mmCIF file with all atom_site columns, C-alpha atoms in Angstrom:
data_model
loop_
_atom_site.group_PDB
_atom_site.id
_atom_site.type_symbol
_atom_site.label_atom_id
_atom_site.label_alt_id
_atom_site.label_comp_id
_atom_site.label_asym_id
_atom_site.label_entity_id
_atom_site.label_seq_id
_atom_site.pdbx_PDB_ins_code
_atom_site.Cartn_x
_atom_site.Cartn_y
_atom_site.Cartn_z
_atom_site.occupancy
_atom_site.B_iso_or_equiv
_atom_site.pdbx_formal_charge
_atom_site.auth_seq_id
_atom_site.auth_comp_id
_atom_site.auth_asym_id
_atom_site.auth_atom_id
_atom_site.pdbx_PDB_model_num
ATOM 1  C CA . MET J 1 1  ? 9.304   -5.506 25.186  1.00 0.00 ? 1  MET J CA 1
ATOM 2  C CA . LEU J 1 2  ? 12.402  -3.391 24.736  1.00 0.00 ? 2  LEU J CA 1
ATOM 3  C CA . ARG J 1 3  ? 12.167  0.332  25.126  1.00 0.00 ? 3  ARG J CA 1
ATOM 4  C CA . ARG J 1 4  ? 14.365  2.369  22.882  1.00 0.00 ? 4  ARG J CA 1
ATOM 5  C CA . LYS J 1 5  ? 15.746  5.779  23.654  1.00 0.00 ? 5  LYS J CA 1
ATOM 6  C CA . PRO J 1 6  ? 13.778  8.792  22.365  1.00 0.00 ? 6  PRO J CA 1
ATOM 7  C CA . THR J 1 7  ? 14.884  10.103 19.001  1.00 0.00 ? 7  THR J CA 1
ATOM 8  C CA . ARG J 1 8  ? 16.416  13.540 19.112  1.00 0.00 ? 8  ARG J CA 1
ATOM 9  C CA . LEU J 1 9  ? 15.024  16.025 16.595  1.00 0.00 ? 9  LEU J CA 1
ATOM 10 C CA . GLU J 1 10 ? 16.997  19.099 15.746  1.00 0.00 ? 10 GLU J CA 1
ATOM 11 C CA . LEU J 1 11 ? 15.369  22.206 14.360  1.00 0.00 ? 11 LEU J CA 1
ATOM 12 C CA . LYS J 1 12 ? 17.763  24.205 12.222  1.00 0.00 ? 12 LYS J CA 1
ATOM 13 C CA . LEU J 1 13 ? 17.547  27.859 11.281  1.00 0.00 ? 13 LEU J CA 1
ATOM 14 C CA . ASP J 1 14 ? 17.069  26.937 7.605   1.00 0.00 ? 14 ASP J CA 1
ATOM 15 C CA . ASP J 1 15 ? 14.060  24.824 8.527   1.00 0.00 ? 15 ASP J CA 1
ATOM 16 C CA . THR J 1 16 ? 12.351  27.659 10.384  1.00 0.00 ? 16 THR J CA 1
ATOM 17 C CA . GLU J 1 17 ? 13.042  30.105 7.544   1.00 0.00 ? 17 GLU J CA 1
ATOM 18 C CA . GLU J 1 18 ? 11.613  27.674 4.998   1.00 0.00 ? 18 GLU J CA 1
ATOM 19 C CA . PHE J 1 19 ? 8.541   27.122 7.171   1.00 0.00 ? 19 PHE J CA 1
ATOM 20 C CA . GLU J 1 20 ? 7.944   30.860 7.533   1.00 0.00 ? 20 GLU J CA 1
ATOM 21 C CA . SER J 1 21 ? 8.283   31.458 3.782   1.00 0.00 ? 21 SER J CA 1
ATOM 22 C CA . VAL J 1 22 ? 5.843   28.653 2.942   1.00 0.00 ? 22 VAL J CA 1
ATOM 23 C CA . LYS J 1 23 ? 3.437   29.912 5.593   1.00 0.00 ? 23 LYS J CA 1
ATOM 24 C CA . LYS J 1 24 ? 3.532   33.472 4.198   1.00 0.00 ? 24 LYS J CA 1
ATOM 25 C CA . GLU J 1 25 ? 3.004   32.173 0.658   1.00 0.00 ? 25 GLU J CA 1
ATOM 26 C CA . LEU J 1 26 ? -0.043  30.154 1.697   1.00 0.00 ? 26 LEU J CA 1
ATOM 27 C CA . GLU J 1 27 ? -1.491  33.094 3.599   1.00 0.00 ? 27 GLU J CA 1
ATOM 28 C CA . SER J 1 28 ? -1.036  35.407 0.610   1.00 0.00 ? 28 SER J CA 1
ATOM 29 C CA . ARG J 1 29 ? -2.726  32.870 -1.687  1.00 0.00 ? 29 ARG J CA 1
ATOM 30 C CA . LYS J 1 30 ? -5.616  32.546 0.751   1.00 0.00 ? 30 LYS J CA 1
ATOM 31 C CA . LYS J 1 31 ? -5.926  36.321 1.026   1.00 0.00 ? 31 LYS J CA 1
ATOM 32 C CA . GLN J 1 32 ? -5.938  36.708 -2.774  1.00 0.00 ? 32 GLN J CA 1
ATOM 33 C CA . ARG J 1 33 ? -8.546  33.958 -3.120  1.00 0.00 ? 33 ARG J CA 1
ATOM 34 C CA . ASP J 1 34 ? -10.730 35.619 -0.492  1.00 0.00 ? 34 ASP J CA 1
ATOM 35 C CA . GLU J 1 35 ? -10.403 39.002 -2.224  1.00 0.00 ? 35 GLU J CA 1
ATOM 36 C CA . VAL J 1 36 ? -11.344 37.464 -5.569  1.00 0.00 ? 36 VAL J CA 1
ATOM 37 C CA . ASP J 1 37 ? -14.340 35.685 -4.030  1.00 0.00 ? 37 ASP J CA 1
ATOM 38 C CA . VAL J 1 38 ? -15.601 38.885 -2.407  1.00 0.00 ? 38 VAL J CA 1
ATOM 39 C CA . VAL J 1 39 ? -14.881 41.318 -5.249  1.00 0.00 ? 39 VAL J CA 1
ATOM 40 C CA . GLY J 1 40 ? -15.316 39.175 -8.352  1.00 0.00 ? 40 GLY J CA 1
ATOM 41 C CA . VAL J 1 41 ? -18.379 37.070 -7.584  1.00 0.00 ? 41 VAL J CA 1
ATOM 42 C CA . PRO J 1 42 ? -19.372 35.700 -11.006 1.00 0.00 ? 42 PRO J CA 1
ATOM 43 C CA . ALA J 1 43 ? -22.973 35.740 -12.107 1.00 0.00 ? 43 ALA J CA 1
ATOM 44 C CA . SER J 1 44 ? -24.745 32.469 -12.902 1.00 0.00 ? 44 SER J CA 1
ATOM 45 C CA . SER J 1 45 ? -24.494 33.135 -16.646 1.00 0.00 ? 45 SER J CA 1
ATOM 46 C CA . GLU J 1 46 ? -20.721 33.552 -16.323 1.00 0.00 ? 46 GLU J CA 1
ATOM 47 C CA . ILE J 1 47 ? -20.446 30.284 -14.420 1.00 0.00 ? 47 ILE J CA 1
ATOM 48 C CA . SER J 1 48 ? -22.297 28.336 -17.102 1.00 0.00 ? 48 SER J CA 1
ATOM 49 C CA . GLY J 1 49 ? -20.176 29.958 -19.807 1.00 0.00 ? 49 GLY J CA 1
ATOM 50 C CA . ALA J 1 50 ? -16.832 29.186 -18.162 1.00 0.00 ? 50 ALA J CA 1
ATOM 51 C CA . SER J 1 51 ? -15.164 26.195 -19.746 1.00 0.00 ? 51 SER J CA 1
ATOM 52 C CA . GLY J 1 52 ? -11.509 26.205 -18.749 1.00 0.00 ? 52 GLY J CA 1
ATOM 53 C CA . GLY J 1 53 ? -9.200  26.568 -15.805 1.00 0.00 ? 53 GLY J CA 1
ATOM 54 C CA . GLY J 1 54 ? -11.588 25.155 -13.243 1.00 0.00 ? 54 GLY J CA 1
ATOM 55 C CA . GLU J 1 55 ? -13.479 28.435 -12.963 1.00 0.00 ? 55 GLU J CA 1
ATOM 56 C CA . GLY J 1 56 ? -17.121 28.071 -12.058 1.00 0.00 ? 56 GLY J CA 1
ATOM 57 C CA . LYS J 1 57 ? -16.833 24.391 -11.186 1.00 0.00 ? 57 LYS J CA 1
ATOM 58 C CA . THR J 1 58 ? -17.687 22.953 -7.841  1.00 0.00 ? 58 THR J CA 1
ATOM 59 C CA . ARG J 1 59 ? -15.190 20.958 -5.844  1.00 0.00 ? 59 ARG J CA 1
ATOM 60 C CA . GLU J 1 60 ? -17.109 17.781 -6.609  1.00 0.00 ? 60 GLU J CA 1
ATOM 61 C CA . GLN J 1 61 ? -17.065 18.477 -10.361 1.00 0.00 ? 61 GLN J CA 1
ATOM 62 C CA . MET J 1 62 ? -13.304 19.098 -10.307 1.00 0.00 ? 62 MET J CA 1
ATOM 63 C CA . ILE J 1 63 ? -12.716 15.813 -8.460  1.00 0.00 ? 63 ILE J CA 1
ATOM 64 C CA . HIS J 1 64 ? -14.933 13.909 -10.899 1.00 0.00 ? 64 HIS J CA 1
ATOM 65 C CA . GLU J 1 65 ? -13.074 15.439 -13.837 1.00 0.00 ? 65 GLU J CA 1
ATOM 66 C CA . ARG J 1 66 ? -9.693  14.625 -12.318 1.00 0.00 ? 66 ARG J CA 1
ATOM 67 C CA . ILE J 1 67 ? -10.486 10.955 -11.685 1.00 0.00 ? 67 ILE J CA 1
ATOM 68 C CA . GLY J 1 68 ? -12.460 10.520 -14.915 1.00 0.00 ? 68 GLY J CA 1
ATOM 69 C CA . TYR J 1 69 ? -15.818 9.820  -13.281 1.00 0.00 ? 69 TYR J CA 1
ATOM 70 C CA . LYS J 1 70 ? -18.831 10.670 -15.399 1.00 0.00 ? 70 LYS J CA 1
ATOM 71 C CA . PRO J 1 71 ? -21.926 10.525 -13.184 1.00 0.00 ? 71 PRO J CA 1
ATOM 72 C CA . HIS J 1 72 ? -24.364 10.739 -16.108 1.00 0.00 ? 72 HIS J CA 1
ATOM 73 C CA . PRO J 1 73 ? -25.525 7.266  -17.200 1.00 0.00 ? 73 PRO J CA 1
ATOM 74 C CA . LYS J 1 74 ? -25.230 6.304  -20.832 1.00 0.00 ? 74 LYS J CA 1
ATOM 75 C CA . PRO J 1 75 ? -28.508 5.899  -22.714 1.00 0.00 ? 75 PRO J CA 1
ATOM 76 C CA . ASN J 1 76 ? -29.662 2.322  -23.202 1.00 0.00 ? 76 ASN J CA 1
ATOM 77 C CA . THR J 1 77 ? -29.677 2.231  -26.976 1.00 0.00 ? 77 THR J CA 1
ATOM 78 C CA . LEU J 1 78 ? -28.600 -0.695 -29.092 1.00 0.00 ? 78 LEU J CA 1
ATOM 79 C CA . PRO J 1 79 ? -25.277 0.816  -30.203 1.00 0.00 ? 79 PRO J CA 1
ATOM 80 C CA . SER J 1 80 ? -24.312 1.607  -26.612 1.00 0.00 ? 80 SER J CA 1
ATOM 81 C CA . LEU J 1 81 ? -25.246 -1.890 -25.432 1.00 0.00 ? 81 LEU J CA 1
ATOM 82 C CA . PHE J 1 82 ? -23.656 -3.923 -28.225 1.00 0.00 ? 82 PHE J CA 1
ATOM 83 C CA . GLY J 1 83 ? -21.168 -1.524 -29.760 1.00 0.00 ? 83 GLY J CA 1
ATOM 84 C CA . ASN J 1 84 ? -21.158 -0.606 -33.402 1.00 0.00 ? 84 ASN J CA 1
ATOM 85 C CA . LEU J 1 85 ? -21.857 -3.940 -35.011 1.00 0.00 ? 85 LEU J CA 1
ATOM 86 C CA . GLN J 1 86 ? -21.999 -3.829 -38.758 1.00 0.00 ? 86 GLN J CA 1
ATOM 87 C CA . PHE J 1 87 ? -23.477 -6.726 -40.732 1.00 0.00 ? 87 PHE J CA 1
#
């Protein structure tokens, strides 16, 4: 088997600046999210009343909504089994 020479990677100043800016942005988002979780803990009635923006939904519910999975089975009635047949 042939061994090739190691690839040389160069780290430029622009790359480090971009990394630092992205890192600071992520840290500020995390800090804001933590502050909101600590200060603005919603009551259970507020969670059930929230309908938009992903507020009050669990991670699993957001994933199910995103992929279109509906875990509740459909009732076994004639229209659901055979469609809307009209005679």
